[in-house]
């Protein structure tokens, strides 16, 4: 709206300028007419006709002057209207600026309030995080201490079992131990079954002398020190060759006794292993294959001290 008013003002100034120029021209013409009248008065006999023409020109100029006066009056009226509109727009702009100032003050106060509340919340969260971090540190310390105690307890249990068995053998050297071993059938090992926590589940346990074999995990725990003989048979159920590893864990360390591998589709593969196991040692199987593998036979027996 300000641009429009400026444009109208420029147009009005131009109109005023044109009118001044026309008035000046009129004044010049009037002077010229007066000079001509004086000249005609001196030469009435020769310029009577010219006087008549000048009279006509004067009438025409008067008519033009009337038109200019009307136009001037019209421009004056328009100027008045524009002045009123400018005044009204100025008042509206003032009111709008005041409203914007009020809104800016309100927005600033709201932002200050929100910022203050956000700062308080951040401080509370920081305090909570520090407390949680301390709890986590304490939990980790307790967890580490528990793991250490569990390891110590496990070592002590193994030592006690070993001492007990050695004492039995020392006082009864010629007595043969009871049968120790197992025969498990129809186990399935899946992708990612690695370690003692993810082992094969066997559907049928044909024998489990001493109950040292867990059919749910497929893990055999040695009760005495001696020479053991293990056997494993697998069957390929998919189009790719199958591979299963027999693992011996002693004192927390694992070693691979060997692999049982199939060579063609739907083929079987078997292998026998001999190993020395101490009390508390573990024997289990694991696989790195992409397909499920059928373990048709898994067994282990104590053969000699």
JSON list of C-alpha atoms in Angstrom, two decimals, residues 29-196:
[
{"chain": "A", "resi": 29, "resn": "UNK", "atom": "CA", "xyz": [-0.17, 33.49, -24.25]},
{"chain": "A", "resi": 30, "resn": "UNK", "atom": "CA", "xyz": [-2.00, 36.11, -22.24]},
{"chain": "A", "resi": 31, "resn": "UNK", "atom": "CA", "xyz": [0.98, 38.41, -22.33]},
{"chain": "A", "resi": 32, "resn": "UNK", "atom": "CA", "xyz": [1.38, 37.78, -25.97]},
{"chain": "A", "resi": 33, "resn": "UNK", "atom": "CA", "xyz": [-2.29, 38.56, -26.49]},
{"chain": "A", "resi": 34, "resn": "UNK", "atom": "CA", "xyz": [-1.93, 41.78, -24.54]},
{"chain": "A", "resi": 35, "resn": "UNK", "atom": "CA", "xyz": [1.01, 42.78, -26.68]},
{"chain": "A", "resi": 36, "resn": "UNK", "atom": "CA", "xyz": [-0.93, 41.93, -29.75]},
{"chain": "A", "resi": 37, "resn": "UNK", "atom": "CA", "xyz": [-3.89, 43.95, -28.44]},
{"chain": "A", "resi": 38, "resn": "UNK", "atom": "CA", "xyz": [-1.65, 46.93, -27.92]},
{"chain": "A", "resi": 39, "resn": "UNK", "atom": "CA", "xyz": [-0.22, 46.37, -31.33]},
{"chain": "A", "resi": 40, "resn": "UNK", "atom": "CA", "xyz": [-3.74, 46.05, -32.77]},
{"chain": "A", "resi": 41, "resn": "UNK", "atom": "CA", "xyz": [-4.87, 49.18, -30.99]},
{"chain": "A", "resi": 42, "resn": "UNK", "atom": "CA", "xyz": [-2.09, 51.06, -32.74]},
{"chain": "A", "resi": 43, "resn": "UNK", "atom": "CA", "xyz": [-3.01, 49.47, -35.97]},
{"chain": "A", "resi": 44, "resn": "UNK", "atom": "CA", "xyz": [-6.78, 49.09, -35.69]},
{"chain": "A", "resi": 45, "resn": "UNK", "atom": "CA", "xyz": [-7.37, 49.61, -39.30]},
{"chain": "A", "resi": 46, "resn": "UNK", "atom": "CA", "xyz": [-5.13, 46.77, -40.30]},
{"chain": "A", "resi": 47, "resn": "UNK", "atom": "CA", "xyz": [-5.79, 44.28, -37.51]},
{"chain": "A", "resi": 48, "resn": "UNK", "atom": "CA", "xyz": [-9.52, 44.26, -36.92]},
{"chain": "A", "resi": 49, "resn": "UNK", "atom": "CA", "xyz": [-9.87, 40.86, -38.37]},
{"chain": "A", "resi": 50, "resn": "UNK", "atom": "CA", "xyz": [-6.90, 39.63, -36.34]},
{"chain": "A", "resi": 51, "resn": "UNK", "atom": "CA", "xyz": [-8.60, 40.96, -33.21]},
{"chain": "A", "resi": 52, "resn": "UNK", "atom": "CA", "xyz": [-11.63, 38.89, -33.92]},
{"chain": "A", "resi": 53, "resn": "UNK", "atom": "CA", "xyz": [-9.42, 35.86, -34.28]},
{"chain": "A", "resi": 54, "resn": "UNK", "atom": "CA", "xyz": [-7.73, 36.67, -31.04]},
{"chain": "A", "resi": 55, "resn": "UNK", "atom": "CA", "xyz": [-11.10, 36.97, -29.37]},
{"chain": "A", "resi": 56, "resn": "UNK", "atom": "CA", "xyz": [-11.91, 33.51, -30.54]},
{"chain": "A", "resi": 57, "resn": "UNK", "atom": "CA", "xyz": [-8.59, 32.30, -29.25]},
{"chain": "A", "resi": 58, "resn": "UNK", "atom": "CA", "xyz": [-9.25, 33.93, -25.92]},
{"chain": "A", "resi": 59, "resn": "UNK", "atom": "CA", "xyz": [-12.61, 32.25, -25.68]},
{"chain": "A", "resi": 60, "resn": "UNK", "atom": "CA", "xyz": [-11.01, 28.95, -26.53]},
{"chain": "A", "resi": 61, "resn": "UNK", "atom": "CA", "xyz": [-8.31, 29.54, -23.97]},
{"chain": "A", "resi": 62, "resn": "UNK", "atom": "CA", "xyz": [-10.91, 30.42, -21.39]},
{"chain": "A", "resi": 63, "resn": "UNK", "atom": "CA", "xyz": [-12.71, 27.22, -22.21]},
{"chain": "A", "resi": 64, "resn": "UNK", "atom": "CA", "xyz": [-9.47, 25.34, -21.83]},
{"chain": "A", "resi": 65, "resn": "UNK", "atom": "CA", "xyz": [-8.85, 27.17, -18.61]},
{"chain": "A", "resi": 66, "resn": "UNK", "atom": "CA", "xyz": [-12.23, 26.12, -17.31]},
{"chain": "A", "resi": 67, "resn": "UNK", "atom": "CA", "xyz": [-11.44, 22.57, -18.25]},
{"chain": "A", "resi": 68, "resn": "UNK", "atom": "CA", "xyz": [-8.12, 22.84, -16.49]},
{"chain": "A", "resi": 69, "resn": "UNK", "atom": "CA", "xyz": [-9.83, 24.30, -13.45]},
{"chain": "A", "resi": 70, "resn": "UNK", "atom": "CA", "xyz": [-12.26, 21.39, -13.42]},
{"chain": "A", "resi": 71, "resn": "UNK", "atom": "CA", "xyz": [-9.41, 18.92, -13.79]},
{"chain": "A", "resi": 72, "resn": "UNK", "atom": "CA", "xyz": [-7.54, 20.71, -11.08]},
{"chain": "A", "resi": 73, "resn": "UNK", "atom": "CA", "xyz": [-10.57, 20.51, -8.83]},
{"chain": "A", "resi": 74, "resn": "UNK", "atom": "CA", "xyz": [-10.93, 16.83, -9.63]},
{"chain": "A", "resi": 75, "resn": "UNK", "atom": "CA", "xyz": [-7.25, 16.20, -8.86]},
{"chain": "A", "resi": 76, "resn": "UNK", "atom": "CA", "xyz": [-7.64, 18.20, -5.66]},
{"chain": "A", "resi": 77, "resn": "UNK", "atom": "CA", "xyz": [-10.58, 16.03, -4.63]},
{"chain": "A", "resi": 78, "resn": "UNK", "atom": "CA", "xyz": [-8.61, 12.87, -5.46]},
{"chain": "A", "resi": 79, "resn": "UNK", "atom": "CA", "xyz": [-5.68, 14.23, -3.51]},
{"chain": "A", "resi": 80, "resn": "UNK", "atom": "CA", "xyz": [-7.93, 14.77, -0.51]},
{"chain": "A", "resi": 81, "resn": "UNK", "atom": "CA", "xyz": [-9.22, 11.23, -0.79]},
{"chain": "A", "resi": 82, "resn": "UNK", "atom": "CA", "xyz": [-5.65, 9.91, -1.07]},
{"chain": "A", "resi": 83, "resn": "UNK", "atom": "CA", "xyz": [-4.61, 11.94, 1.95]},
{"chain": "A", "resi": 84, "resn": "UNK", "atom": "CA", "xyz": [-7.47, 10.41, 3.93]},
{"chain": "A", "resi": 85, "resn": "UNK", "atom": "CA", "xyz": [-6.51, 6.94, 2.74]},
{"chain": "A", "resi": 86, "resn": "UNK", "atom": "CA", "xyz": [-2.87, 7.58, 3.62]},
{"chain": "A", "resi": 87, "resn": "UNK", "atom": "CA", "xyz": [-3.90, 8.77, 7.05]},
{"chain": "A", "resi": 88, "resn": "UNK", "atom": "CA", "xyz": [-6.11, 5.72, 7.51]},
{"chain": "A", "resi": 89, "resn": "UNK", "atom": "CA", "xyz": [-3.31, 3.40, 6.35]},
{"chain": "A", "resi": 90, "resn": "UNK", "atom": "CA", "xyz": [-0.86, 5.15, 8.63]},
{"chain": "A", "resi": 91, "resn": "UNK", "atom": "CA", "xyz": [-3.18, 4.65, 11.59]},
{"chain": "A", "resi": 92, "resn": "UNK", "atom": "CA", "xyz": [-3.64, 0.99, 10.62]},
{"chain": "A", "resi": 93, "resn": "UNK", "atom": "CA", "xyz": [0.13, 0.56, 10.32]},
{"chain": "A", "resi": 94, "resn": "UNK", "atom": "CA", "xyz": [0.60, 2.14, 13.75]},
{"chain": "A", "resi": 95, "resn": "UNK", "atom": "CA", "xyz": [-1.99, -0.19, 15.27]},
{"chain": "A", "resi": 96, "resn": "UNK", "atom": "CA", "xyz": [-0.39, -3.15, 13.52]},
{"chain": "A", "resi": 97, "resn": "UNK", "atom": "CA", "xyz": [3.06, -2.18, 14.80]},
{"chain": "A", "resi": 98, "resn": "UNK", "atom": "CA", "xyz": [1.72, -1.88, 18.34]},
{"chain": "A", "resi": 99, "resn": "UNK", "atom": "CA", "xyz": [0.07, -5.30, 18.03]},
{"chain": "A", "resi": 100, "resn": "UNK", "atom": "CA", "xyz": [3.30, -6.79, 16.70]},
{"chain": "A", "resi": 101, "resn": "UNK", "atom": "CA", "xyz": [5.23, -5.29, 19.60]},
{"chain": "A", "resi": 102, "resn": "UNK", "atom": "CA", "xyz": [2.77, -6.80, 22.07]},
{"chain": "A", "resi": 103, "resn": "UNK", "atom": "CA", "xyz": [2.95, -10.19, 20.39]},
{"chain": "A", "resi": 104, "resn": "UNK", "atom": "CA", "xyz": [6.75, -10.03, 20.27]},
{"chain": "A", "resi": 105, "resn": "UNK", "atom": "CA", "xyz": [6.83, -9.27, 24.01]},
{"chain": "A", "resi": 106, "resn": "UNK", "atom": "CA", "xyz": [4.43, -12.13, 24.74]},
{"chain": "A", "resi": 107, "resn": "UNK", "atom": "CA", "xyz": [6.44, -14.52, 22.53]},
{"chain": "A", "resi": 108, "resn": "UNK", "atom": "CA", "xyz": [9.66, -13.44, 24.23]},
{"chain": "A", "resi": 109, "resn": "UNK", "atom": "CA", "xyz": [8.16, -14.07, 27.66]},
{"chain": "A", "resi": 110, "resn": "UNK", "atom": "CA", "xyz": [6.90, -17.49, 26.54]},
{"chain": "A", "resi": 111, "resn": "UNK", "atom": "CA", "xyz": [10.33, -18.38, 25.13]},
{"chain": "A", "resi": 112, "resn": "UNK", "atom": "CA", "xyz": [11.98, -17.30, 28.38]},
{"chain": "A", "resi": 113, "resn": "UNK", "atom": "CA", "xyz": [9.54, -19.43, 30.38]},
{"chain": "A", "resi": 114, "resn": "UNK", "atom": "CA", "xyz": [10.05, -22.48, 28.13]},
{"chain": "A", "resi": 115, "resn": "UNK", "atom": "CA", "xyz": [13.83, -22.03, 28.15]},
{"chain": "A", "resi": 116, "resn": "UNK", "atom": "CA", "xyz": [13.86, -21.79, 31.94]},
{"chain": "A", "resi": 117, "resn": "UNK", "atom": "CA", "xyz": [11.70, -24.94, 32.26]},
{"chain": "A", "resi": 118, "resn": "UNK", "atom": "CA", "xyz": [13.90, -26.74, 29.73]},
{"chain": "A", "resi": 119, "resn": "UNK", "atom": "CA", "xyz": [16.99, -25.84, 31.75]},
{"chain": "A", "resi": 120, "resn": "UNK", "atom": "CA", "xyz": [15.41, -27.19, 34.95]},
{"chain": "A", "resi": 121, "resn": "UNK", "atom": "CA", "xyz": [14.40, -30.42, 33.18]},
{"chain": "A", "resi": 122, "resn": "UNK", "atom": "CA", "xyz": [17.93, -30.80, 31.76]},
{"chain": "A", "resi": 123, "resn": "UNK", "atom": "CA", "xyz": [19.41, -30.39, 35.22]},
{"chain": "A", "resi": 124, "resn": "UNK", "atom": "CA", "xyz": [17.03, -33.00, 36.65]},
{"chain": "A", "resi": 125, "resn": "UNK", "atom": "CA", "xyz": [17.83, -35.39, 33.79]},
{"chain": "A", "resi": 126, "resn": "UNK", "atom": "CA", "xyz": [21.56, -34.84, 34.32]},
{"chain": "A", "resi": 127, "resn": "UNK", "atom": "CA", "xyz": [21.15, -35.67, 38.00]},
{"chain": "A", "resi": 128, "resn": "UNK", "atom": "CA", "xyz": [19.14, -38.79, 37.13]},
{"chain": "A", "resi": 129, "resn": "UNK", "atom": "CA", "xyz": [21.76, -39.84, 34.55]},
{"chain": "A", "resi": 130, "resn": "UNK", "atom": "CA", "xyz": [24.55, -39.44, 37.10]},
{"chain": "A", "resi": 131, "resn": "UNK", "atom": "CA", "xyz": [22.60, -41.59, 39.58]},
{"chain": "A", "resi": 132, "resn": "UNK", "atom": "CA", "xyz": [21.87, -44.20, 36.88]},
{"chain": "A", "resi": 133, "resn": "UNK", "atom": "CA", "xyz": [25.54, -44.22, 35.85]},
{"chain": "A", "resi": 134, "resn": "UNK", "atom": "CA", "xyz": [26.55, -44.85, 39.45]},
{"chain": "A", "resi": 135, "resn": "UNK", "atom": "CA", "xyz": [24.01, -47.70, 39.66]},
{"chain": "A", "resi": 136, "resn": "UNK", "atom": "CA", "xyz": [25.39, -49.22, 36.45]},
{"chain": "A", "resi": 137, "resn": "UNK", "atom": "CA", "xyz": [28.94, -48.98, 37.78]},
{"chain": "A", "resi": 138, "resn": "UNK", "atom": "CA", "xyz": [27.88, -50.65, 41.02]},
{"chain": "A", "resi": 139, "resn": "UNK", "atom": "CA", "xyz": [25.97, -53.32, 39.05]},
{"chain": "A", "resi": 140, "resn": "UNK", "atom": "CA", "xyz": [29.01, -54.01, 36.84]},
{"chain": "A", "resi": 141, "resn": "UNK", "atom": "CA", "xyz": [31.23, -54.26, 39.89]},
{"chain": "A", "resi": 142, "resn": "UNK", "atom": "CA", "xyz": [28.81, -56.69, 41.54]},
{"chain": "A", "resi": 143, "resn": "UNK", "atom": "CA", "xyz": [28.49, -58.66, 38.29]},
{"chain": "A", "resi": 144, "resn": "UNK", "atom": "CA", "xyz": [32.27, -58.88, 37.92]},
{"chain": "A", "resi": 145, "resn": "UNK", "atom": "CA", "xyz": [32.61, -60.00, 41.54]},
{"chain": "A", "resi": 146, "resn": "UNK", "atom": "CA", "xyz": [29.87, -62.59, 41.05]},
{"chain": "A", "resi": 147, "resn": "UNK", "atom": "CA", "xyz": [31.54, -63.95, 37.91]},
{"chain": "A", "resi": 148, "resn": "UNK", "atom": "CA", "xyz": [34.86, -64.18, 39.71]},
{"chain": "A", "resi": 149, "resn": "UNK", "atom": "CA", "xyz": [33.21, -65.98, 42.63]},
{"chain": "A", "resi": 150, "resn": "UNK", "atom": "CA", "xyz": [31.41, -68.35, 40.25]},
{"chain": "A", "resi": 151, "resn": "UNK", "atom": "CA", "xyz": [34.69, -69.14, 38.49]},
{"chain": "A", "resi": 152, "resn": "UNK", "atom": "CA", "xyz": [36.39, -69.74, 41.83]},
{"chain": "A", "resi": 153, "resn": "UNK", "atom": "CA", "xyz": [33.49, -71.93, 42.95]},
{"chain": "A", "resi": 154, "resn": "UNK", "atom": "CA", "xyz": [33.62, -73.90, 39.69]},
{"chain": "A", "resi": 155, "resn": "UNK", "atom": "CA", "xyz": [37.38, -74.40, 40.05]},
{"chain": "A", "resi": 156, "resn": "UNK", "atom": "CA", "xyz": [36.92, -75.49, 43.66]},
{"chain": "A", "resi": 157, "resn": "UNK", "atom": "CA", "xyz": [34.16, -77.95, 42.71]},
{"chain": "A", "resi": 158, "resn": "UNK", "atom": "CA", "xyz": [36.37, -79.45, 39.99]},
{"chain": "A", "resi": 159, "resn": "UNK", "atom": "CA", "xyz": [39.29, -79.73, 42.42]},
{"chain": "A", "resi": 160, "resn": "UNK", "atom": "CA", "xyz": [37.06, -81.34, 45.05]},
{"chain": "A", "resi": 161, "resn": "UNK", "atom": "CA", "xyz": [35.70, -83.80, 42.50]},
{"chain": "A", "resi": 162, "resn": "UNK", "atom": "CA", "xyz": [39.21, -84.60, 41.31]},
{"chain": "A", "resi": 163, "resn": "UNK", "atom": "CA", "xyz": [40.49, -85.04, 44.89]},
{"chain": "A", "resi": 164, "resn": "UNK", "atom": "CA", "xyz": [37.51, -87.25, 45.73]},
{"chain": "A", "resi": 165, "resn": "UNK", "atom": "CA", "xyz": [38.01, -89.47, 42.67]},
{"chain": "A", "resi": 166, "resn": "UNK", "atom": "CA", "xyz": [41.77, -89.64, 43.26]},
{"chain": "A", "resi": 167, "resn": "UNK", "atom": "CA", "xyz": [41.16, -90.65, 46.85]},
{"chain": "A", "resi": 168, "resn": "UNK", "atom": "CA", "xyz": [38.77, -93.34, 45.71]},
{"chain": "A", "resi": 169, "resn": "UNK", "atom": "CA", "xyz": [41.33, -94.63, 43.23]},
{"chain": "A", "resi": 170, "resn": "UNK", "atom": "CA", "xyz": [44.09, -94.41, 45.82]},
{"chain": "A", "resi": 171, "resn": "UNK", "atom": "CA", "xyz": [42.29, -96.46, 48.42]},
{"chain": "A", "resi": 172, "resn": "UNK", "atom": "CA", "xyz": [40.61, -98.78, 45.88]},
{"chain": "A", "resi": 173, "resn": "UNK", "atom": "CA", "xyz": [43.19, -99.04, 43.06]},
{"chain": "A", "resi": 174, "resn": "UNK", "atom": "CA", "xyz": [42.03, -102.38, 41.80]},
{"chain": "A", "resi": 175, "resn": "UNK", "atom": "CA", "xyz": [38.30, -101.62, 41.74]},
{"chain": "A", "resi": 176, "resn": "UNK", "atom": "CA", "xyz": [36.93, -100.77, 38.31]},
{"chain": "A", "resi": 177, "resn": "UNK", "atom": "CA", "xyz": [34.77, -97.64, 38.12]},
{"chain": "A", "resi": 178, "resn": "UNK", "atom": "CA", "xyz": [31.10, -97.92, 37.20]},
{"chain": "A", "resi": 179, "resn": "UNK", "atom": "CA", "xyz": [30.26, -97.64, 33.47]},
{"chain": "A", "resi": 180, "resn": "UNK", "atom": "CA", "xyz": [30.40, -94.02, 32.25]},
{"chain": "A", "resi": 181, "resn": "UNK", "atom": "CA", "xyz": [29.06, -92.96, 28.87]},
{"chain": "A", "resi": 182, "resn": "UNK", "atom": "CA", "xyz": [26.02, -92.31, 26.71]},
{"chain": "A", "resi": 183, "resn": "UNK", "atom": "CA", "xyz": [24.43, -93.03, 23.33]},
{"chain": "A", "resi": 184, "resn": "UNK", "atom": "CA", "xyz": [22.16, -90.30, 21.88]},
{"chain": "A", "resi": 185, "resn": "UNK", "atom": "CA", "xyz": [20.13, -90.58, 18.66]},
{"chain": "A", "resi": 186, "resn": "UNK", "atom": "CA", "xyz": [18.20, -88.25, 16.33]},
{"chain": "A", "resi": 187, "resn": "UNK", "atom": "CA", "xyz": [19.56, -84.83, 17.17]},
{"chain": "A", "resi": 188, "resn": "UNK", "atom": "CA", "xyz": [19.17, -81.71, 15.02]},
{"chain": "A", "resi": 189, "resn": "UNK", "atom": "CA", "xyz": [21.76, -78.94, 15.01]},
{"chain": "A", "resi": 190, "resn": "UNK", "atom": "CA", "xyz": [20.72, -75.58, 13.53]},
{"chain": "A", "resi": 191, "resn": "UNK", "atom": "CA", "xyz": [22.53, -72.58, 12.06]},
{"chain": "A", "resi": 192, "resn": "UNK", "atom": "CA", "xyz": [24.46, -70.66, 14.68]},
{"chain": "A", "resi": 193, "resn": "UNK", "atom": "CA", "xyz": [24.51, -73.49, 17.27]},
{"chain": "A", "resi": 194, "resn": "UNK", "atom": "CA", "xyz": [27.96, -72.55, 18.59]},
{"chain": "A", "resi": 195, "resn": "UNK", "atom": "CA", "xyz": [29.23, -72.94, 22.17]},
{"chain": "A", "resi": 196, "resn": "UNK", "atom": "CA", "xyz": [27.74, -74.74, 25.15]}
]
